[in-house]
Amino acid sequence: MVVVHVTQETYKDTLRLFQDPAHKAAAHYVVRSGDGHLAQCVKERDVAWHAGNWGFNTRSIGIEHEGWIDDPTWFTDVLYERSAQLTAAVCARYRIPVDRAHIIGHVEVPGTDHHDPGEYWDWARYMELVVEASWQHTG
């Protein structure tokens, strides 16, 4: 599955934290709000500690999005579009169904104390973009 996160930090600070072993957490990818730039922090085939639940960590790709859950201005068009393209590509590579049962928010991970991506994350829009981008990955 794919787990959608919001950093609660800037892109730059998120990358700094993910490179610090003392932080003990990192996602596979981070998407920058302003231009949709992607940073890969963990190889997809490696386990990233991003979901706060070992079982979910071992069977998911974590995608962080720059911003704060209580400020929807961070959720730009380019952030949604780039993230949706990435999610569609990940789903195609690993044959993950493109639906809300397999593309979830961090808040939906059992045992988590996180609330991201938050109430301002536009799931309907995001899933529509993922479905559209998925057509590029089908034969």
Coordinates of C-alpha atoms in Angstrom, one line a residue:
M1 CA 0.0 0.0 0.0
V2 CA 0.9 3.7 -0.1
V3 CA 0.7 5.8 3.1
V4 CA 0.2 9.6 2.6
H5 CA 1.9 11.9 5.1
V6 CA 2.3 15.6 5.7
T7 CA 5.6 16.6 7.1
Q8 CA 4.7 19.3 9.7
E9 CA 8.0 20.7 8.6
T10 CA 9.6 22.4 5.6
Y11 CA 11.0 20.3 2.8
K12 CA 14.5 21.2 3.7
D13 CA 14.1 20.5 7.4
T14 CA 12.4 17.2 6.6
L15 CA 15.3 16.0 4.5
R16 CA 17.7 17.1 7.3
L17 CA 15.7 15.1 9.9
F18 CA 15.5 12.0 7.6
Q19 CA 19.3 12.0 7.2
D20 CA 19.8 12.1 11.0
P21 CA 20.0 8.6 12.5
A22 CA 19.0 9.9 15.9
H23 CA 15.6 10.9 14.3
K24 CA 14.8 7.2 13.8
A25 CA 12.1 7.9 11.1
A26 CA 12.1 8.5 7.3
A27 CA 9.7 8.0 4.5
H28 CA 10.5 6.7 1.0
Y29 CA 9.7 10.1 -0.7
V30 CA 9.2 13.7 0.1
V31 CA 7.3 16.0 -2.2
R32 CA 8.0 19.8 -2.1
S33 CA 5.0 22.1 -2.1
G34 CA 6.2 24.9 -4.3
D35 CA 7.3 23.0 -7.4
G36 CA 6.5 19.3 -6.8
H37 CA 10.2 18.3 -6.6
L38 CA 10.6 14.7 -5.3
A39 CA 13.3 13.5 -3.1
Q40 CA 13.8 9.8 -2.5
C41 CA 15.0 9.2 1.0
V42 CA 14.7 5.4 1.2
K43 CA 14.9 2.8 -1.6
E44 CA 11.5 1.4 -2.3
R45 CA 12.6 -2.2 -1.7
D46 CA 13.9 -1.1 1.8
V47 CA 11.7 -0.7 4.8
A48 CA 11.2 2.9 5.9
W49 CA 10.1 3.7 9.4
H50 CA 7.2 6.1 8.4
A51 CA 3.9 4.6 9.6
G52 CA 4.6 3.9 13.2
N53 CA 3.4 0.4 12.8
W54 CA 6.0 -2.3 11.8
G55 CA 3.5 -4.4 9.8
F56 CA 2.5 -1.3 7.7
N57 CA 6.1 -0.2 7.4
T58 CA 7.1 -3.6 5.9
R59 CA 4.4 -3.5 3.2
S60 CA 4.0 0.1 2.3
I61 CA 5.6 3.0 0.5
G62 CA 5.6 6.3 2.5
I63 CA 5.1 9.6 0.7
E64 CA 5.6 12.8 2.8
H65 CA 4.2 16.1 1.5
E66 CA 5.7 19.4 2.6
G67 CA 3.4 21.4 4.8
W68 CA 1.2 21.5 7.8
I69 CA -2.1 19.8 8.2
D70 CA -3.8 22.9 9.5
D71 CA -2.7 25.1 6.5
P72 CA -4.2 24.0 3.2
T73 CA -2.1 26.6 1.3
W74 CA 0.8 24.0 1.3
F75 CA -1.4 21.6 -0.7
T76 CA -0.6 23.1 -4.1
D77 CA -1.7 21.9 -7.5
V78 CA 1.8 20.8 -8.4
L79 CA 2.2 19.0 -5.1
Y80 CA -1.0 17.0 -5.7
E81 CA -0.1 16.3 -9.4
R82 CA 3.5 15.2 -8.7
S83 CA 2.4 13.1 -5.8
A84 CA -0.4 11.5 -7.8
Q85 CA 2.0 10.6 -10.6
L86 CA 4.4 9.1 -8.1
T87 CA 1.6 7.1 -6.4
A88 CA 0.3 5.8 -9.7
A89 CA 3.8 4.7 -10.7
V90 CA 4.4 2.9 -7.3
C91 CA 1.0 1.2 -7.6
A92 CA 1.8 0.0 -11.1
R93 CA 5.2 -1.3 -10.1
Y94 CA 3.9 -3.3 -7.2
R95 CA 0.4 -4.1 -8.5
I96 CA -1.2 -2.1 -5.7
P97 CA -4.9 -1.5 -6.4
V98 CA -5.6 2.2 -6.9
D99 CA -8.3 2.7 -4.3
R100 CA -8.7 4.1 -0.8
A101 CA -8.2 0.7 0.8
H102 CA -4.6 0.7 -0.5
I103 CA -3.8 4.4 -0.6
I104 CA -4.3 5.6 2.9
G105 CA -3.5 8.5 5.2
H106 CA -1.1 8.1 8.1
V107 CA -4.1 8.7 10.4
E108 CA -5.6 5.4 9.1
V109 CA -2.7 3.3 10.2
P110 CA -3.7 1.3 13.3
G111 CA -1.9 2.3 16.5
T112 CA -0.7 5.7 15.2
D113 CA -1.0 8.9 17.1
H114 CA -0.7 11.0 13.9
H115 CA -3.5 13.0 12.2
D116 CA -2.0 13.6 8.8
P117 CA -2.7 14.3 6.1
G118 CA -5.5 16.1 7.9
E119 CA -8.9 17.5 7.2
Y120 CA -7.7 19.8 4.4
W121 CA -6.2 17.0 2.3
D122 CA -8.5 16.7 -0.7
W123 CA -8.8 12.9 -1.0
A124 CA -11.4 13.0 -3.9
R125 CA -9.1 15.3 -6.0
Y126 CA -6.0 13.3 -5.1
M127 CA -7.6 9.9 -6.0
E128 CA -8.9 11.3 -9.2
L129 CA -5.4 12.5 -10.1
V130 CA -3.9 9.1 -9.2
V131 CA -6.5 7.3 -11.4
E132 CA -5.8 9.6 -14.3
A133 CA -2.0 9.1 -13.9
S134 CA -2.5 5.3 -13.7
W135 CA -3.6 5.3 -17.3
Q136 CA -0.1 6.2 -18.2
H137 CA 1.1 3.0 -16.6
T138 CA -1.3 0.5 -18.2
G139 CA -0.7 -1.2 -21.5

